[in-house]
C-alpha cells in the first residue's frame, strides 16, 4: 500500500450524511489508514460539499453537473460527461471510489476508464440485494411492507458494475420494519444503518486491496 494510507474519492449528490460518516471515521479504528482526498458532486447545491470543506483538515471538493456540462459543451454527450468525471476522480490517484448517494447511473465510458486503473468502485444502497434497485428504495420498501410483500428491508454496500445495484454485495445488513412505523421512523432506521454500513463496507474493500488489515 502506498505510503500515507489508502486514498478515497467520494462521489455525492445531496446532503452527505453518509459522507460525514466516512469523514468522521477516517483515521480512526473504524477506518484506519484511510484519507478522503476528493469529494465530487454532480449538484452544486449538495450540502455534502459544505461538510467536506468544513472537515479538519478540509477536503478538496469539485462539482461537475450533467446538464450544465451539456449546455456548456454543445455536441457533447452523457458519455463525454462520464468520461470527464472519470478523469477528475482518477486525477486524485484513488485506491477506492465510494458512491455515497451519488444519483447518476454510470455508463461504460466511466466504468471502463476506472477499471483500466484497477480502482474498485462501491456504492451504498438502501435496500437488500435484488430488491428495489434504483431510486426511492426506502419508500418502495415501506410500501411493499404495507402490502405484506416483505417482512424487512436492509442496506448494502456493493461493487459497482454496469447493471445498476446488481454488483457483488460487499456488506449486507437487514433493517427491521415495525408495523407501527411511519415512513419517517423506518427511514431514520435505514439511514442510521447506512452510516455504519458505509464505513464497514469501505474498510472491508480497503483491507482486501492491501491484503492485510488497514493497520
Ligand atoms: N453503472 C452504475 N451506476 C451507478 C450504480 C450502479 O450500481 N451501477 N449505483 C448508483 C446508485 N443508485 C442506487 O444505489 C442509483 C442512483 C441514481 C439512479 C438514477 O436513476 N439516476 C438517474 C437520475 C436521477 C436523478 O437525477 O434524480 C440517471 O442517472 O439518469 C439509479 C440508481 C449510482 N450509479
Ligand atoms: N440509490 C442510491 C440511493 O438511493 N441513495 C440514497 O441517497 C441517500 C444519500 O443521502 P446522503 O447524501 O445524506 O448521504 C442515502 O441515504 C441513500 O438512501
Short mmCIF file of C-alpha atoms and ligand atoms in Angstrom, two decimals:
data_model
loop_
_atom_site.label_atom_id
_atom_site.label_comp_id
_atom_site.label_asym_id
_atom_site.label_seq_id
_atom_site.Cartn_x
_atom_site.Cartn_y
_atom_site.Cartn_z
CA UNK A 1 0.00 0.00 0.00
CA UNK A 2 1.25 3.46 -0.88
CA UNK A 3 2.71 5.49 1.95
CA UNK A 4 0.25 7.88 3.52
CA UNK A 5 -2.56 5.36 3.59
CA UNK A 6 -5.47 4.50 1.36
CA UNK A 7 -6.76 7.35 -0.80
CA UNK A 8 -10.54 7.52 -1.11
CA UNK A 9 -12.62 9.61 -3.52
CA UNK A 10 -16.27 10.02 -2.51
CA UNK A 11 -19.00 10.93 -5.01
CA UNK A 12 -22.17 12.58 -3.73
CA UNK A 13 -25.31 14.34 -4.91
CA UNK A 14 -27.01 15.50 -1.74
CA UNK A 15 -26.90 16.15 2.00
CA UNK A 16 -23.82 13.99 2.51
CA UNK A 17 -24.76 12.30 5.80
CA UNK A 18 -23.02 9.13 4.59
CA UNK A 19 -20.03 11.19 3.51
CA UNK A 20 -20.00 12.66 7.03
CA UNK A 21 -19.85 9.15 8.48
CA UNK A 22 -16.77 8.48 6.34
CA UNK A 23 -15.20 11.83 7.25
CA UNK A 24 -15.67 11.10 10.95
CA UNK A 25 -14.29 7.57 10.60
CA UNK A 26 -11.18 8.26 8.51
CA UNK A 27 -8.02 7.67 10.51
CA UNK A 28 -9.90 6.03 13.40
CA UNK A 29 -10.01 2.30 14.25
CA UNK A 30 -13.25 2.16 12.22
CA UNK A 31 -11.41 3.20 9.08
CA UNK A 32 -7.69 3.31 9.88
CA UNK A 33 -5.02 4.50 7.49
CA UNK A 34 -7.55 5.95 5.06
CA UNK A 35 -7.98 9.51 3.83
CA UNK A 36 -10.68 11.10 1.69
CA UNK A 37 -8.71 13.09 -0.89
CA UNK A 38 -11.59 14.40 -3.01
CA UNK A 39 -15.35 14.82 -2.81
CA UNK A 40 -17.05 15.18 -6.19
CA UNK A 41 -20.68 16.23 -6.52
CA UNK A 42 -22.92 16.36 -9.58
CA UNK A 43 -25.04 19.01 -7.85
CA UNK A 44 -23.52 22.33 -6.80
CA UNK A 45 -26.07 22.76 -4.01
CA UNK A 46 -25.14 19.45 -2.35
CA UNK A 47 -24.64 20.10 1.35
CA UNK A 48 -22.07 17.33 1.36
CA UNK A 49 -19.70 19.83 -0.27
CA UNK A 50 -20.02 22.02 2.80
CA UNK A 51 -19.33 19.02 5.02
CA UNK A 52 -16.12 18.28 3.09
CA UNK A 53 -14.98 21.90 3.14
CA UNK A 54 -15.66 22.06 6.87
CA UNK A 55 -13.70 18.92 7.66
CA UNK A 56 -10.45 19.15 9.61
CA UNK A 57 -8.35 19.27 7.53
CA UNK A 58 -10.64 20.48 4.73
CA UNK A 59 -11.22 18.01 1.92
CA UNK A 60 -10.81 19.04 -1.71
CA UNK A 61 -14.16 19.35 -3.48
CA UNK A 62 -15.24 19.58 -7.10
CA UNK A 63 -18.57 19.88 -8.88
CA UNK A 64 -19.49 18.65 -12.34
CA UNK A 65 -23.23 18.59 -13.07
CA UNK A 66 -24.52 16.83 -16.16
CA UNK A 67 -26.94 19.40 -17.58
CA UNK A 68 -24.63 22.44 -17.16
CA UNK A 69 -21.85 20.37 -18.74
CA UNK A 70 -24.00 19.51 -21.76
CA UNK A 71 -25.17 23.13 -22.08
CA UNK A 72 -21.61 24.44 -21.91
CA UNK A 73 -20.35 21.84 -24.38
CA UNK A 74 -22.80 21.65 -27.33
CA UNK A 75 -22.47 18.34 -29.13
CA UNK A 76 -21.03 16.56 -26.12
CA UNK A 77 -22.95 13.59 -24.78
CA UNK A 78 -23.68 11.90 -21.47
CA UNK A 79 -20.84 9.53 -22.28
CA UNK A 80 -18.50 12.51 -22.68
CA UNK A 81 -19.68 13.69 -19.27
CA UNK A 82 -18.98 10.29 -17.75
CA UNK A 83 -15.52 10.26 -19.28
CA UNK A 84 -14.87 13.73 -17.85
CA UNK A 85 -15.92 12.50 -14.42
CA UNK A 86 -13.52 9.58 -14.72
CA UNK A 87 -10.66 11.97 -15.48
CA UNK A 88 -11.49 14.09 -12.43
CA UNK A 89 -11.66 11.19 -9.99
CA UNK A 90 -8.61 9.38 -11.39
CA UNK A 91 -6.54 12.59 -11.19
CA UNK A 92 -6.77 12.18 -7.41
CA UNK A 93 -4.95 8.82 -7.64
CA UNK A 94 -7.55 6.99 -5.55
CA UNK A 95 -7.33 3.49 -4.18
CA UNK A 96 -11.13 3.35 -3.91
CA UNK A 97 -14.18 5.22 -5.22
CA UNK A 98 -17.21 5.37 -2.92
CA UNK A 99 -20.64 6.36 -4.30
CA UNK A 100 -22.41 7.81 -1.28
CA UNK A 101 -25.78 8.98 -2.52
CA UNK A 102 -24.40 9.61 -6.00
CA UNK A 103 -27.54 9.85 -8.09
CA UNK A 104 -26.18 9.29 -11.57
CA UNK A 105 -26.01 5.99 -13.42
CA UNK A 106 -22.55 5.46 -14.86
CA UNK A 107 -22.06 4.19 -18.40
CA UNK A 108 -19.11 2.16 -19.60
CA UNK A 109 -17.49 5.46 -20.61
CA UNK A 110 -16.76 5.91 -16.92
CA UNK A 111 -16.51 2.33 -15.73
CA UNK A 112 -14.03 1.36 -18.45
CA UNK A 113 -11.60 4.14 -17.56
CA UNK A 114 -11.70 3.39 -13.85
CA UNK A 115 -11.32 -0.33 -14.44
CA UNK A 116 -8.18 0.34 -16.53
CA UNK A 117 -6.60 1.83 -13.40
CA UNK A 118 -7.78 -1.11 -11.29
CA UNK A 119 -9.67 1.16 -8.89
CA UNK A 120 -12.61 -0.55 -7.19
CA UNK A 121 -15.93 1.29 -7.01
CA UNK A 122 -18.50 0.64 -4.30
CA UNK A 123 -22.00 2.00 -3.83
CA UNK A 124 -24.17 2.36 -0.77
CA UNK A 125 -27.72 1.26 -1.48
CA UNK A 126 -30.62 1.47 0.97
CA UNK A 127 -32.10 -1.91 0.13
CA UNK A 128 -31.23 -5.61 0.02
CA UNK A 129 -29.58 -7.27 -2.96
CA UNK A 130 -32.01 -7.67 -5.85
CA UNK A 131 -34.73 -5.61 -4.17
CA UNK A 132 -35.80 -2.10 -5.01
CA UNK A 133 -32.94 -1.28 -7.33
CA UNK A 134 -32.61 2.33 -8.36
CA UNK A 135 -34.10 5.32 -6.61
CA UNK A 136 -36.74 5.83 -3.92
CA UNK A 137 -35.85 2.44 -2.49
CA UNK A 138 -36.79 3.30 1.09
CA UNK A 139 -40.29 4.45 0.17
CA UNK A 140 -40.76 1.43 -2.13
CA UNK A 141 -39.71 -0.99 0.59
CA UNK A 142 -42.02 0.69 3.10
CA UNK A 143 -44.93 0.45 0.67
CA UNK A 144 -44.13 -3.22 -0.07
CA UNK A 145 -44.16 -3.93 3.68
CA UNK A 146 -47.54 -2.24 3.91
CA UNK A 147 -48.80 -4.59 1.19
CA UNK A 148 -47.49 -7.57 3.12
CA UNK A 149 -44.93 -8.35 0.42
CA UNK A 150 -41.82 -8.14 2.61
CA UNK A 151 -41.08 -8.60 6.31
CA UNK A 152 -37.96 -6.43 6.49
CA UNK A 153 -35.62 -4.43 4.29
CA UNK A 154 -31.95 -3.61 4.53
CA UNK A 155 -28.87 -1.73 3.41
CA UNK A 156 -25.91 -2.87 1.39
CA UNK A 157 -22.58 -1.80 0.03
CA UNK A 158 -21.92 -3.44 -3.29
CA UNK A 159 -19.38 -3.38 -6.10
CA UNK A 160 -20.45 -1.13 -8.95
CA UNK A 161 -20.99 -2.71 -12.37
CA UNK A 162 -22.90 -1.50 -15.41
CA UNK A 163 -26.15 -3.08 -14.23
CA UNK A 164 -27.47 -0.77 -11.55
CA UNK A 165 -27.30 -2.10 -7.98
CA UNK A 166 -26.56 -5.63 -9.22
CA UNK A 167 -22.83 -5.71 -8.40
CA UNK A 168 -21.43 -8.21 -5.90
CA UNK A 169 -22.51 -7.34 -2.35
CA UNK A 170 -19.65 -6.40 -0.03
CA UNK A 171 -21.70 -5.98 3.15
CA UNK A 172 -25.42 -6.51 3.72
CA UNK A 173 -27.42 -5.64 6.83
CA UNK A 174 -31.13 -6.14 7.37
CA UNK A 175 -33.30 -3.31 8.67
CA UNK A 176 -36.44 -4.07 10.68
CA UNK A 177 -39.76 -2.55 9.69
CA UNK A 178 -42.22 -2.35 12.57
CA UNK A 179 -45.95 -2.42 11.94
CA UNK A 180 -46.32 0.82 13.93
CA UNK A 181 -43.61 2.58 11.90
CA UNK A 182 -44.28 5.74 9.99
CA UNK A 183 -42.21 6.18 6.83
CA UNK A 184 -40.07 8.63 8.78
CA UNK A 185 -39.45 6.08 11.54
CA UNK A 186 -38.33 3.48 9.03
CA UNK A 187 -36.29 5.95 7.00
CA UNK A 188 -34.38 7.08 10.09
CA UNK A 189 -33.61 3.45 10.97
CA UNK A 190 -32.33 2.88 7.42
CA UNK A 191 -30.14 5.97 7.47
CA UNK A 192 -28.64 5.08 10.85
CA UNK A 193 -27.81 1.64 9.46
CA UNK A 194 -26.30 3.20 6.34
CA UNK A 195 -23.93 5.34 8.39
CA UNK A 196 -22.26 2.27 9.87
CA UNK A 197 -22.51 0.03 6.81
CA UNK A 198 -20.76 2.53 4.54
CA UNK A 199 -17.79 2.73 6.92
CA UNK A 200 -17.57 -1.02 7.50
CA UNK A 201 -18.02 -1.77 3.79
CA UNK A 202 -15.29 0.70 2.86
CA UNK A 203 -12.94 -0.88 5.39
CA UNK A 204 -13.63 -4.37 4.05
CA UNK A 205 -12.72 -3.34 0.49
CA UNK A 206 -9.59 -1.47 1.54
CA UNK A 207 -8.44 -4.43 3.61
CA UNK A 208 -9.00 -6.79 0.68
CA UNK A 209 -6.96 -4.50 -1.60
CA UNK A 210 -3.94 -4.32 0.67
CA UNK A 211 -4.21 -7.96 1.58
CA UNK A 212 -3.95 -7.19 5.26
CA UNK A 213 -5.87 -5.22 7.87
CA UNK A 214 -5.66 -1.49 7.47
CA UNK A 215 -3.38 -1.22 10.44
N1 LIG B 1 -23.44 1.78 -13.53
C1 LIG B 1 -23.86 2.02 -12.29
N2 LIG B 1 -24.04 3.30 -11.90
C2 LIG B 1 -24.48 3.55 -10.63
C3 LIG B 1 -24.78 2.50 -9.74
C4 LIG B 1 -24.56 1.15 -10.19
O1 LIG B 1 -24.77 0.18 -9.42
N3 LIG B 1 -24.11 0.97 -11.46
N4 LIG B 1 -25.33 2.77 -8.48
C5 LIG B 1 -25.99 4.07 -8.42
C6 LIG B 1 -26.61 4.49 -7.13
N5 LIG B 1 -28.05 4.32 -7.25
C7 LIG B 1 -28.59 3.42 -6.37
O2 LIG B 1 -27.91 2.93 -5.43
C8 LIG B 1 -28.80 4.97 -8.26
C9 LIG B 1 -28.69 6.37 -8.38
C10 LIG B 1 -29.40 7.02 -9.39
C11 LIG B 1 -30.21 6.31 -10.27
C12 LIG B 1 -30.93 7.02 -11.38
O3 LIG B 1 -31.91 6.54 -11.93
N6 LIG B 1 -30.41 8.20 -11.73
C13 LIG B 1 -30.96 9.00 -12.87
C14 LIG B 1 -31.09 10.44 -12.45
C15 LIG B 1 -31.93 10.55 -11.18
C16 LIG B 1 -31.80 11.95 -10.57
O4 LIG B 1 -31.00 12.76 -11.08
O5 LIG B 1 -32.50 12.17 -9.55
C17 LIG B 1 -29.97 8.95 -14.02
O6 LIG B 1 -28.78 8.63 -13.77
O7 LIG B 1 -30.41 9.29 -15.12
C18 LIG B 1 -30.32 4.92 -10.14
C19 LIG B 1 -29.61 4.25 -9.13
C20 LIG B 1 -25.09 5.16 -8.90
N7 LIG B 1 -24.65 4.84 -10.22
N1 LIG B 2 -29.66 4.58 -5.00
C1 LIG B 2 -28.83 5.35 -4.12
C2 LIG B 2 -29.68 5.98 -3.06
O1 LIG B 2 -30.89 6.00 -3.14
N2 LIG B 2 -29.02 6.54 -2.04
C3 LIG B 2 -29.74 7.22 -1.02
O2 LIG B 2 -29.32 8.56 -1.05
C4 LIG B 2 -29.13 8.98 0.29
C5 LIG B 2 -27.98 9.91 0.28
O3 LIG B 2 -28.00 10.57 1.48
P1 LIG B 2 -26.72 11.46 1.90
O4 LIG B 2 -26.46 12.40 0.75
O5 LIG B 2 -27.18 12.13 3.15
O6 LIG B 2 -25.58 10.50 2.12
C6 LIG B 2 -28.84 7.76 1.12
O7 LIG B 2 -29.44 7.84 2.37
C7 LIG B 2 -29.44 6.65 0.33
O8 LIG B 2 -30.66 6.28 0.94
#
